[in-house]
PDB file of N, CA and C in Angstrom:
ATOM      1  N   UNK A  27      56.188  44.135 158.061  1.00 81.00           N
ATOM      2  CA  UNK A  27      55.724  44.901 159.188  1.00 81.00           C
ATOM      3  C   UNK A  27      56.915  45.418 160.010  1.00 81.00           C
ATOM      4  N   UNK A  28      57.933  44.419 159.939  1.00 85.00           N
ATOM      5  CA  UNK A  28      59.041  44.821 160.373  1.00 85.00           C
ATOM      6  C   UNK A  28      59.840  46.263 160.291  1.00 85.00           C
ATOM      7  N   UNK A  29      59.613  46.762 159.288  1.00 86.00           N
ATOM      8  CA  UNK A  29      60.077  48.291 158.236  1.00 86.00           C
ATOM      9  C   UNK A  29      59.186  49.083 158.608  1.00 86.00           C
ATOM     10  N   UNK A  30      57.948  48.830 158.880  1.00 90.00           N
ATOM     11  CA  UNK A  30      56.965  49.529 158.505  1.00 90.00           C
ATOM     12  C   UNK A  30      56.427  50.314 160.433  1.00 90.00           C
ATOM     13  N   UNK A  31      56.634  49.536 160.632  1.00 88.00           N
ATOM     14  CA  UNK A  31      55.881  50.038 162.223  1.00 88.00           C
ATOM     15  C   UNK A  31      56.620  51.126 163.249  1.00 88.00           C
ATOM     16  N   UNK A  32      58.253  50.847 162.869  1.00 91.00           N
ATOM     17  CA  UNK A  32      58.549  51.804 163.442  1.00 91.00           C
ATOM     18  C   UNK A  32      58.547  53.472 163.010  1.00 91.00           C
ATOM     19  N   UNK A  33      58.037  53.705 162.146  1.00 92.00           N
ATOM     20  CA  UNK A  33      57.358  54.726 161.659  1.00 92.00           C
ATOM     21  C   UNK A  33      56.016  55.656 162.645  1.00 92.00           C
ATOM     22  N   UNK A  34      55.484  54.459 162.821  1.00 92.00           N
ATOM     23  CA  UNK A  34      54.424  55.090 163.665  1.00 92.00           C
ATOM     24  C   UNK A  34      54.049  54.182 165.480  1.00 92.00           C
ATOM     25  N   UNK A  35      55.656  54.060 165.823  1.00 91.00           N
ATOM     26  CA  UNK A  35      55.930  53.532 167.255  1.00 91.00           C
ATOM     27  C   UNK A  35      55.701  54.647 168.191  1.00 91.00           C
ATOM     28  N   UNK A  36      55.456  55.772 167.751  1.00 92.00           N
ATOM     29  CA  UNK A  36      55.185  56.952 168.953  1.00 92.00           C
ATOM     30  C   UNK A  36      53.818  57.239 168.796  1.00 92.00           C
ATOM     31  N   UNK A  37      53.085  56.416 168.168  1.00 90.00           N
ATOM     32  CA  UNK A  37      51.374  56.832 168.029  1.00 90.00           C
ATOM     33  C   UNK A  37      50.536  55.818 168.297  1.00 90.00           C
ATOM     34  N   UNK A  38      51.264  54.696 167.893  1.00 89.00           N
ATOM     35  CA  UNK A  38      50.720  52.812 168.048  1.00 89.00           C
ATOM     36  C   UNK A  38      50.988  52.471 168.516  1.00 89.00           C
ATOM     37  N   UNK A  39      49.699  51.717 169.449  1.00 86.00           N
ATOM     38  CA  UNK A  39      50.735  50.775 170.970  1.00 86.00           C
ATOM     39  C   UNK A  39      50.100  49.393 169.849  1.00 86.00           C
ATOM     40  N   UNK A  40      51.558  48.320 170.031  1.00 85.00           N
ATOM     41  CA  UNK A  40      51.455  47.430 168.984  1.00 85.00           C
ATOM     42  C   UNK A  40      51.901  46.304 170.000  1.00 85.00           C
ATOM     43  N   UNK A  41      51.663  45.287 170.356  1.00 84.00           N
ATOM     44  CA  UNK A  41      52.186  44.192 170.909  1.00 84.00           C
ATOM     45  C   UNK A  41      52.068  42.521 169.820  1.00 84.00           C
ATOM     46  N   UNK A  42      53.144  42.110 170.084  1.00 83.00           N
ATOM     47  CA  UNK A  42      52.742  40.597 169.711  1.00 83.00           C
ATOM     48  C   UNK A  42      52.922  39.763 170.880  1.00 83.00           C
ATOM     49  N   UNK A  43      51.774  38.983 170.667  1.00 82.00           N
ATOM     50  CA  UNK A  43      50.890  38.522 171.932  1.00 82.00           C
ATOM     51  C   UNK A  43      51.223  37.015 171.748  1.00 82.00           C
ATOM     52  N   UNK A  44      52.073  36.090 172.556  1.00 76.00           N
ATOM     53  CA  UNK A  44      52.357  34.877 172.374  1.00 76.00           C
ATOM     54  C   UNK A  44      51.654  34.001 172.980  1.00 76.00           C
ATOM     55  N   UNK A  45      50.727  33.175 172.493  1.00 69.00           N
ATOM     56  CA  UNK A  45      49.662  32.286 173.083  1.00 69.00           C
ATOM     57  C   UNK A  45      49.894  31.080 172.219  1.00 69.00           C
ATOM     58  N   UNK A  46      49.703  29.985 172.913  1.00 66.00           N
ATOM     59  CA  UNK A  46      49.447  28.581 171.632  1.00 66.00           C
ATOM     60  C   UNK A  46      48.857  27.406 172.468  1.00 66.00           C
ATOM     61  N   UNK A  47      47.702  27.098 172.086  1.00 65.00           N
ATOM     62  CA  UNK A  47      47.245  25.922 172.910  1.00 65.00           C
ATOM     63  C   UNK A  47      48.077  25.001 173.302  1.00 65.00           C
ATOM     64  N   UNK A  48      48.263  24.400 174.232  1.00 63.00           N
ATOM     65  CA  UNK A  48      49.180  23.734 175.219  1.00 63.00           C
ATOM     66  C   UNK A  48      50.203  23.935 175.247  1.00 63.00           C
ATOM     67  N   UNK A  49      50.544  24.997 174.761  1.00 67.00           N
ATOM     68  CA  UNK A  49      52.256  25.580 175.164  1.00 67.00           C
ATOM     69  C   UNK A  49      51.936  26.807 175.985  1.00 67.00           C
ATOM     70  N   UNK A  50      52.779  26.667 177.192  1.00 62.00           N
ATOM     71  CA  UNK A  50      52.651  28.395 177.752  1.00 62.00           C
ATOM     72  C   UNK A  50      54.091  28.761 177.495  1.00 62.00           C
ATOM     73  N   UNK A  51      54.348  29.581 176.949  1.00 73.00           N
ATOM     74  CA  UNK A  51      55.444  30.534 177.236  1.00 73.00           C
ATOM     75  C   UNK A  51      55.764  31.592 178.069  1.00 73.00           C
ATOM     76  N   UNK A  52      56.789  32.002 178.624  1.00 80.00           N
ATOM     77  CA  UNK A  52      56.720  33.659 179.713  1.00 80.00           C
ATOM     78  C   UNK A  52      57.692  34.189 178.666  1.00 80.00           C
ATOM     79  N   UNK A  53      57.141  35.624 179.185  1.00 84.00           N
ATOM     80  CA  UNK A  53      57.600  36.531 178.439  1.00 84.00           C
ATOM     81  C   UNK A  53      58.943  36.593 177.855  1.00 84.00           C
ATOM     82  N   UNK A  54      60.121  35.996 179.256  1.00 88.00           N
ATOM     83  CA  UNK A  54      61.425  36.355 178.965  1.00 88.00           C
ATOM     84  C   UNK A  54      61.701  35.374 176.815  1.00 88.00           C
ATOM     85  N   UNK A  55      61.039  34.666 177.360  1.00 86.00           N
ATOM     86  CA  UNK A  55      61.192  34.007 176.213  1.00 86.00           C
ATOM     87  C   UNK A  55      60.865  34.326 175.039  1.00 86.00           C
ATOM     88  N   UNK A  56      59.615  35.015 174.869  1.00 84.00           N
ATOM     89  CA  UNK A  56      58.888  35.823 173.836  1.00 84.00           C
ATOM     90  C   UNK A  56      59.777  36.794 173.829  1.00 84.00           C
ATOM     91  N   UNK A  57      60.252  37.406 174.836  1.00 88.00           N
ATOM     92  CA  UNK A  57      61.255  38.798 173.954  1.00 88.00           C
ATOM     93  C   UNK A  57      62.808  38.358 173.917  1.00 88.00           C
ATOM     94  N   UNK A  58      63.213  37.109 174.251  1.00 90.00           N
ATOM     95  CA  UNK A  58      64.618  36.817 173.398  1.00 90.00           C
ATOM     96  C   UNK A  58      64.019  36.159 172.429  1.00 90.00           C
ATOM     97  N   UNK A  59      63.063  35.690 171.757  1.00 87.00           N
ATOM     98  CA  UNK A  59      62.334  35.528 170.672  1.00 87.00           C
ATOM     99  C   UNK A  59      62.410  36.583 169.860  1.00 87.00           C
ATOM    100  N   UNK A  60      61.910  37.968 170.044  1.00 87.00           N
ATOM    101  CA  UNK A  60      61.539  38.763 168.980  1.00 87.00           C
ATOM    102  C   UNK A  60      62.488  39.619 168.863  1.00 87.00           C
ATOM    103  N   UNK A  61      63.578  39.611 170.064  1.00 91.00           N
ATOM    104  CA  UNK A  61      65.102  40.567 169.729  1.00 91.00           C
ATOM    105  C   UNK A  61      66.228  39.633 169.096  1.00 91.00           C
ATOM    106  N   UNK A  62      65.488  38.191 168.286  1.00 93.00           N
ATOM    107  CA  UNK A  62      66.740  37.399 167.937  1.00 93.00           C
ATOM    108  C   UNK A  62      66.340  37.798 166.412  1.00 93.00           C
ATOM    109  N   UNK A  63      64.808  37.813 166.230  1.00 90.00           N
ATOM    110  CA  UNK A  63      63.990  38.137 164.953  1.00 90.00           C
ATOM    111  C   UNK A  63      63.943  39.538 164.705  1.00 90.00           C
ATOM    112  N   UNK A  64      64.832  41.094 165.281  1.00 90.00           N
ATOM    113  CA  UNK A  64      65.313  41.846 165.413  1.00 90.00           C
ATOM    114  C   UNK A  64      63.549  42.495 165.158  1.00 90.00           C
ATOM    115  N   UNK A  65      62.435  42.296 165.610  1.00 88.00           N
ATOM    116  CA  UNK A  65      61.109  42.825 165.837  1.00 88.00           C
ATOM    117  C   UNK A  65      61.396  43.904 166.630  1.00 88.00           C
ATOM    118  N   UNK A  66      60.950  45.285 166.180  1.00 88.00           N
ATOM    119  CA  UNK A  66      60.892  46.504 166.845  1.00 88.00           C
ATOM    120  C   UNK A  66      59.853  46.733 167.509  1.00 88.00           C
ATOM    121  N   UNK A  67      59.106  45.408 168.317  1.00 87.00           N
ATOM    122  CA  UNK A  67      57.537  45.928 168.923  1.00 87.00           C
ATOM    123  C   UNK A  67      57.864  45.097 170.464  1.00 87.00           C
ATOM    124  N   UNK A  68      57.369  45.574 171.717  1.00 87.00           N
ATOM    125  CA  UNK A  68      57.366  44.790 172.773  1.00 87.00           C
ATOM    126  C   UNK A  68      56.591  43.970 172.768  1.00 87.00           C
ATOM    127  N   UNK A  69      56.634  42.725 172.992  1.00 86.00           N
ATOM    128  CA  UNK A  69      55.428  41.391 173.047  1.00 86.00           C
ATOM    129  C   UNK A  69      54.888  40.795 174.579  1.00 86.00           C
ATOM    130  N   UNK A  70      54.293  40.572 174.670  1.00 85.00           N
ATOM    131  CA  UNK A  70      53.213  39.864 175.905  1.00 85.00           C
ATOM    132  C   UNK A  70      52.795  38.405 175.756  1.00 85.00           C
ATOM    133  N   UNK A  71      52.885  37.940 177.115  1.00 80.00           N
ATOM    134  CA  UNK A  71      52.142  36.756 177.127  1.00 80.00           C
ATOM    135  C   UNK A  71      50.793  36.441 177.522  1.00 80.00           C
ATOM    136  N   UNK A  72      49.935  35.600 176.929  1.00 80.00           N
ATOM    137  CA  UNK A  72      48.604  35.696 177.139  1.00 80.00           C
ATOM    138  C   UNK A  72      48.420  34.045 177.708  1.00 80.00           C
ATOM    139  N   UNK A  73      47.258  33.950 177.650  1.00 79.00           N
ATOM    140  CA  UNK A  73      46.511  32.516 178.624  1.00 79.00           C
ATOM    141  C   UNK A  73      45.877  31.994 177.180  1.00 79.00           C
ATOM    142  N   UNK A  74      45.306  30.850 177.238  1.00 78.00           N
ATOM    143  CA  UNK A  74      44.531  29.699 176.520  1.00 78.00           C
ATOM    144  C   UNK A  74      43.462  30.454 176.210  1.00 78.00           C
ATOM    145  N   UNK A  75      42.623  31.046 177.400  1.00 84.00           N
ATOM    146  CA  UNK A  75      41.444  31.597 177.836  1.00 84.00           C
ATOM    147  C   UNK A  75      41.357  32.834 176.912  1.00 84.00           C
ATOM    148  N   UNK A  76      42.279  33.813 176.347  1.00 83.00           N
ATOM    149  CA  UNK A  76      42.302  34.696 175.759  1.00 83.00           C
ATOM    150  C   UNK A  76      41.889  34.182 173.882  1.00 83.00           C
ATOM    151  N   UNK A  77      43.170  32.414 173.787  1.00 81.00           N
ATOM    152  CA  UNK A  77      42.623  32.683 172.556  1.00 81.00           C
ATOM    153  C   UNK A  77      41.170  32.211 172.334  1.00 81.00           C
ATOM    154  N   UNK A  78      40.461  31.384 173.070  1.00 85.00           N
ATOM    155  CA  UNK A  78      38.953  31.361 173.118  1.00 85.00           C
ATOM    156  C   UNK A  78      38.216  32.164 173.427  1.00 85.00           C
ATOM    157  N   UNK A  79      38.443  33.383 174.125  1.00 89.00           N
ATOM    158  CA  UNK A  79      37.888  34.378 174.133  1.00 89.00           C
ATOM    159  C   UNK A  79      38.189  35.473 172.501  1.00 89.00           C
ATOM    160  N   UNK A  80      38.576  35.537 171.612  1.00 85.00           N
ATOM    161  CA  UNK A  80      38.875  35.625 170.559  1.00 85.00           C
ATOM    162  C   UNK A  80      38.836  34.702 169.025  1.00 85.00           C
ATOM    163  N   UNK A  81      38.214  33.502 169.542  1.00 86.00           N
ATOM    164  CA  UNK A  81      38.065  32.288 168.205  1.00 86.00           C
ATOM    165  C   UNK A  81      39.515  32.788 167.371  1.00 86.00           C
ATOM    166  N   UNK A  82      40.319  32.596 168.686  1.00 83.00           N
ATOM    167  CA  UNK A  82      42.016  32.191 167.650  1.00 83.00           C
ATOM    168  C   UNK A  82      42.191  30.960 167.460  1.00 83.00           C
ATOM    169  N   UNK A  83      42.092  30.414 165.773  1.00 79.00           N
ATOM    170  CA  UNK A  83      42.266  28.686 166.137  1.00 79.00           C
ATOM    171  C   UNK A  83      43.657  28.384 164.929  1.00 79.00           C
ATOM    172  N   UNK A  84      44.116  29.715 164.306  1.00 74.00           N
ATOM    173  CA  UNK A  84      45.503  29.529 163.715  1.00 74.00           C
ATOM    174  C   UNK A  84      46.496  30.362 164.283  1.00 74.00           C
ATOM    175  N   UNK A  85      47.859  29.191 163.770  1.00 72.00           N
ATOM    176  CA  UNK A  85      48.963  30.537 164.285  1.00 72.00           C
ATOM    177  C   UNK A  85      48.507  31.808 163.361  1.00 72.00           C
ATOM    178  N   UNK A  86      49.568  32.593 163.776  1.00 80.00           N
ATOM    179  CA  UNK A  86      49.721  33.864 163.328  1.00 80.00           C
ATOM    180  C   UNK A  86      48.464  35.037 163.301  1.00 80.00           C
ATOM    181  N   UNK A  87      47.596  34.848 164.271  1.00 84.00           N
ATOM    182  CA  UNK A  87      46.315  35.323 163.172  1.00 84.00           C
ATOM    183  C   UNK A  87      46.289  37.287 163.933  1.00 84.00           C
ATOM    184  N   UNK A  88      46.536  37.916 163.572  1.00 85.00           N
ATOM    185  CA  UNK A  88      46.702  39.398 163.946  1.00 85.00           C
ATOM    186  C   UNK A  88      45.586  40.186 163.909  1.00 85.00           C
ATOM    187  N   UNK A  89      45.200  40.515 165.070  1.00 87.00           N
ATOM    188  CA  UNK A  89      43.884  41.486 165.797  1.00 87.00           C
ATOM    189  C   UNK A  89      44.506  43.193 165.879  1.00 87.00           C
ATOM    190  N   UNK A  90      44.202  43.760 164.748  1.00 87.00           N
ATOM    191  CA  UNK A  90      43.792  45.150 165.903  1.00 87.00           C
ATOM    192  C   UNK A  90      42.619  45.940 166.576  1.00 87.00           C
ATOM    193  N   UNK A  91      42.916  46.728 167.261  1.00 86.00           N
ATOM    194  CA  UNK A  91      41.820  47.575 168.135  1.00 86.00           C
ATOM    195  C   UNK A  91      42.052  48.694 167.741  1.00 86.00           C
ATOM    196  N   UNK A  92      40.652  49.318 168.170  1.00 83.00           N
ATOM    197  CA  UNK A  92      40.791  50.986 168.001  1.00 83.00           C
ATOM    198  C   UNK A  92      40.828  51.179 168.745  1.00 83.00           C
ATOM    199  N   UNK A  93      41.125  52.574 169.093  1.00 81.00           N
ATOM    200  CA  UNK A  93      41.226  53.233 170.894  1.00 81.00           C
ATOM    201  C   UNK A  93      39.787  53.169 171.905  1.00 81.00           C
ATOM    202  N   UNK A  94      38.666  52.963 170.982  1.00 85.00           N
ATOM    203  CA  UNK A  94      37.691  52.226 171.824  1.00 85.00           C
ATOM    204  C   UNK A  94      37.514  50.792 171.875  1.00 85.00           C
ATOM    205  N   UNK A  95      38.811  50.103 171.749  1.00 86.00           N
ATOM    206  CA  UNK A  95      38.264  48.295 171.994  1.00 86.00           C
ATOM    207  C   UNK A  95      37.931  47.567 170.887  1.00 86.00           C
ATOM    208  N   UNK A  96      37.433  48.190 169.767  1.00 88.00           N
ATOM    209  CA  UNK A  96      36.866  47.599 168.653  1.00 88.00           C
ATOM    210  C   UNK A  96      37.563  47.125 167.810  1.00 88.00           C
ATOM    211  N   UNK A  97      37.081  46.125 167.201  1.00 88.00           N
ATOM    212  CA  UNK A  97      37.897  45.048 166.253  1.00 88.00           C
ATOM    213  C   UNK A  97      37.777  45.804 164.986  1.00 88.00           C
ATOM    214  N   UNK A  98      39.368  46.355 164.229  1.00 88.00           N
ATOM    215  CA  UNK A  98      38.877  46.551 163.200  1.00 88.00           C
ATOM    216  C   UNK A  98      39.827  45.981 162.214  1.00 88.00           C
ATOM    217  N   UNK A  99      40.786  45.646 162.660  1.00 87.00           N
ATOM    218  CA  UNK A  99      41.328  44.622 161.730  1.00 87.00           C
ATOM    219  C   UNK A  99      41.376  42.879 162.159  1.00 87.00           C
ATOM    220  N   UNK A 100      41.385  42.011 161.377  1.00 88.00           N
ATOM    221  CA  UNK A 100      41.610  40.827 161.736  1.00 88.00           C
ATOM    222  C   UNK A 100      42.075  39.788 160.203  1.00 88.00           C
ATOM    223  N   UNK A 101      43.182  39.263 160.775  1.00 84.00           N
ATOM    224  CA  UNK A 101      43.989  38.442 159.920  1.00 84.00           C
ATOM    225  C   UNK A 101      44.684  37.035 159.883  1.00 84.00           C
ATOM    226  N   UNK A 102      45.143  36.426 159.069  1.00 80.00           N
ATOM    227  CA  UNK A 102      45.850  35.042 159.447  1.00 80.00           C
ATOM    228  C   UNK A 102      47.079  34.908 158.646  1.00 80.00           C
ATOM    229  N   UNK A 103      47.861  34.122 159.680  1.00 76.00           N
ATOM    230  CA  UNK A 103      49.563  33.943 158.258  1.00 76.00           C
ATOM    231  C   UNK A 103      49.339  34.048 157.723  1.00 76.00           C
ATOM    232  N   UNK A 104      50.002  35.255 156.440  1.00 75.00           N
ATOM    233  CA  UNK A 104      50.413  35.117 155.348  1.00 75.00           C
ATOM    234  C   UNK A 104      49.069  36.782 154.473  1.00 75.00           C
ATOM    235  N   UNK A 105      48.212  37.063 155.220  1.00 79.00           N
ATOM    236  CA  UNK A 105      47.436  37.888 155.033  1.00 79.00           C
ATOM    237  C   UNK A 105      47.949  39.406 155.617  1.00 79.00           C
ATOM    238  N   UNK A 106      47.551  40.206 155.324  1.00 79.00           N
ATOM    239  CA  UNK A 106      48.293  42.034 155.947  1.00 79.00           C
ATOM    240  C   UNK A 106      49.349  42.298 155.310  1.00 79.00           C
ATOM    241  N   UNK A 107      49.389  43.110 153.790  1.00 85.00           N
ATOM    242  CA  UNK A 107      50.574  43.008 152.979  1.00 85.00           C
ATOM    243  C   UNK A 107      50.821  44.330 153.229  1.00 85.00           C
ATOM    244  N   UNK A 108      51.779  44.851 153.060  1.00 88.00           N
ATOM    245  CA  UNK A 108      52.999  46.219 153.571  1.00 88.00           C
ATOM    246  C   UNK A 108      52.103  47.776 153.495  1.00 88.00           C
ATOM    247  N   UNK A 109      51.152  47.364 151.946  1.00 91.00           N
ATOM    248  CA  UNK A 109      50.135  48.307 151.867  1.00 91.00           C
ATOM    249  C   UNK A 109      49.218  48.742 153.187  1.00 91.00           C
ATOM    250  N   UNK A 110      48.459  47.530 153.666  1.00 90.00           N
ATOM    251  CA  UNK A 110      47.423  47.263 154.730  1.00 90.00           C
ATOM    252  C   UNK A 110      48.151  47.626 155.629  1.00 90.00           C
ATOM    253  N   UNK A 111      49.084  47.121 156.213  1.00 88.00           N
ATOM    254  CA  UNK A 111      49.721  47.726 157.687  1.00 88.00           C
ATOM    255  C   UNK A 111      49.947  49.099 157.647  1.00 88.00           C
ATOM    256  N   UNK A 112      50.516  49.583 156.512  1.00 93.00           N
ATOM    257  CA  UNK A 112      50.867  51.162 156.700  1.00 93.00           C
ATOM    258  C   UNK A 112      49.496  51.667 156.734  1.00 93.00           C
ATOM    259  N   UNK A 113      48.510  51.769 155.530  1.00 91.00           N
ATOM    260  CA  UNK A 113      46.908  52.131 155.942  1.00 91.00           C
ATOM    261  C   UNK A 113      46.363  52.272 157.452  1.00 91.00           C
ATOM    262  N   UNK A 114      46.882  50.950 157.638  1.00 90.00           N
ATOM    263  CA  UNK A 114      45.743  50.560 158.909  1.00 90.00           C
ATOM    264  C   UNK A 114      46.801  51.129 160.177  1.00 90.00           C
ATOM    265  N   UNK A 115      48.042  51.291 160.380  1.00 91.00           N
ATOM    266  CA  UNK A 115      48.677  51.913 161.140  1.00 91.00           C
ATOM    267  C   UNK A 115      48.555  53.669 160.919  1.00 91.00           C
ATOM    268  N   UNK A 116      48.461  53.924 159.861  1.00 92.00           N
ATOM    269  CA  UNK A 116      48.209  55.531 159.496  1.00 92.00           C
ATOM    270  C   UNK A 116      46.753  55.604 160.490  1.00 92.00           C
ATOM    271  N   UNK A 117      45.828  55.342 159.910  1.00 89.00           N
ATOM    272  CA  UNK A 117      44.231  55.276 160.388  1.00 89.00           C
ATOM    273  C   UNK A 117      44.190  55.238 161.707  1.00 89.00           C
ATOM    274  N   UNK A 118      44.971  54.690 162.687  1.00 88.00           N
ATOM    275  CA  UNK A 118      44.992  54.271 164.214  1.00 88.00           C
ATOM    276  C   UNK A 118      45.999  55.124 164.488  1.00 88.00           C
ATOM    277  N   UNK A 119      46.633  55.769 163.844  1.00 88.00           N
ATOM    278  CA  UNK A 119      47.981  56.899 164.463  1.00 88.00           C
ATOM    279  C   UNK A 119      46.593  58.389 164.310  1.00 88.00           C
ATOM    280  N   UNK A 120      46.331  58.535 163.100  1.00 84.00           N
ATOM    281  CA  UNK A 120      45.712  59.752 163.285  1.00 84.00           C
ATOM    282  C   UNK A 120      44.170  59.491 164.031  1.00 84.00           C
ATOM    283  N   UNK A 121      43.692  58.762 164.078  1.00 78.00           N
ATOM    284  CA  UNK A 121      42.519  58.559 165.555  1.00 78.00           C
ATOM    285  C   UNK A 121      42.515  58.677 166.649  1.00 78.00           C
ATOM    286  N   UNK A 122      43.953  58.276 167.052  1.00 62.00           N
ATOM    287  CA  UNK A 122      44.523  58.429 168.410  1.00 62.00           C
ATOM    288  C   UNK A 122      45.008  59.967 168.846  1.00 62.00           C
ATOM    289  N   UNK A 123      45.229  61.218 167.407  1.00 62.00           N
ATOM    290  CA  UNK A 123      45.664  62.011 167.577  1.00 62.00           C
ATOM    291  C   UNK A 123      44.369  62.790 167.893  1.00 62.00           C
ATOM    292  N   UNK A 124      43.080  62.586 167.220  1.00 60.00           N
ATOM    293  CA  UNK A 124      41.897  63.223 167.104  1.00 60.00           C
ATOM    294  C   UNK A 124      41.261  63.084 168.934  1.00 60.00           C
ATOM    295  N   UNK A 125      41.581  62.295 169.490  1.00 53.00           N
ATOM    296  CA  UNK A 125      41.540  61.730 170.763  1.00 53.00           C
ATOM    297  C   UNK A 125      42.279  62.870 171.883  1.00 53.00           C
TER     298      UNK A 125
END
């Protein structure tokens, strides 16, 4: 995903969202996190409350939205192979353009 996203960084708003039951993290930490892992996406911190509001109960597990809110992807470590992200980033770049 790493290769792949900055391709379509001027069409996709993409965040990785750092949450983990009983750990809170702040942000500063999440982004010397993802500029040590040289990640080309800005990341956010979220609450407990978010991942139960979402039935997140593994790491890694990756949500996208469409420009109306809707769930249309959903994944867990080790699932979303180079194919799927470019698809599913193409599909949400040109929706957003139709918009």
């Amino acid at each position: 995903m790493k290769d792949i996203y900055p391709e379509f960084a001027d069409d996709v708003a993409f965040y990785a969202v750092g949450a983990h039951y009983g750990i809170v993290e702040d942000v500063d930490t999440l982004i010397m996190y993802g500029e040590s892992r040289g990640y080309p996406w800005p990341v956010a911190a979220s609450s407990v409350q978010m991942l139960a509001d979402f039935n997140i109960t593994l790491q890694s597990t990756k949500i996208a939205f469409d420009s109306e809110g809707f769930i249309i992807y959903r994944g867990n470590m080790g699932q979303g192979s180079d194919e799927e992200w470019r698809r599913l980033f193409t599909e949400m770049s040109e929706s957003g353009k139709e918009q």
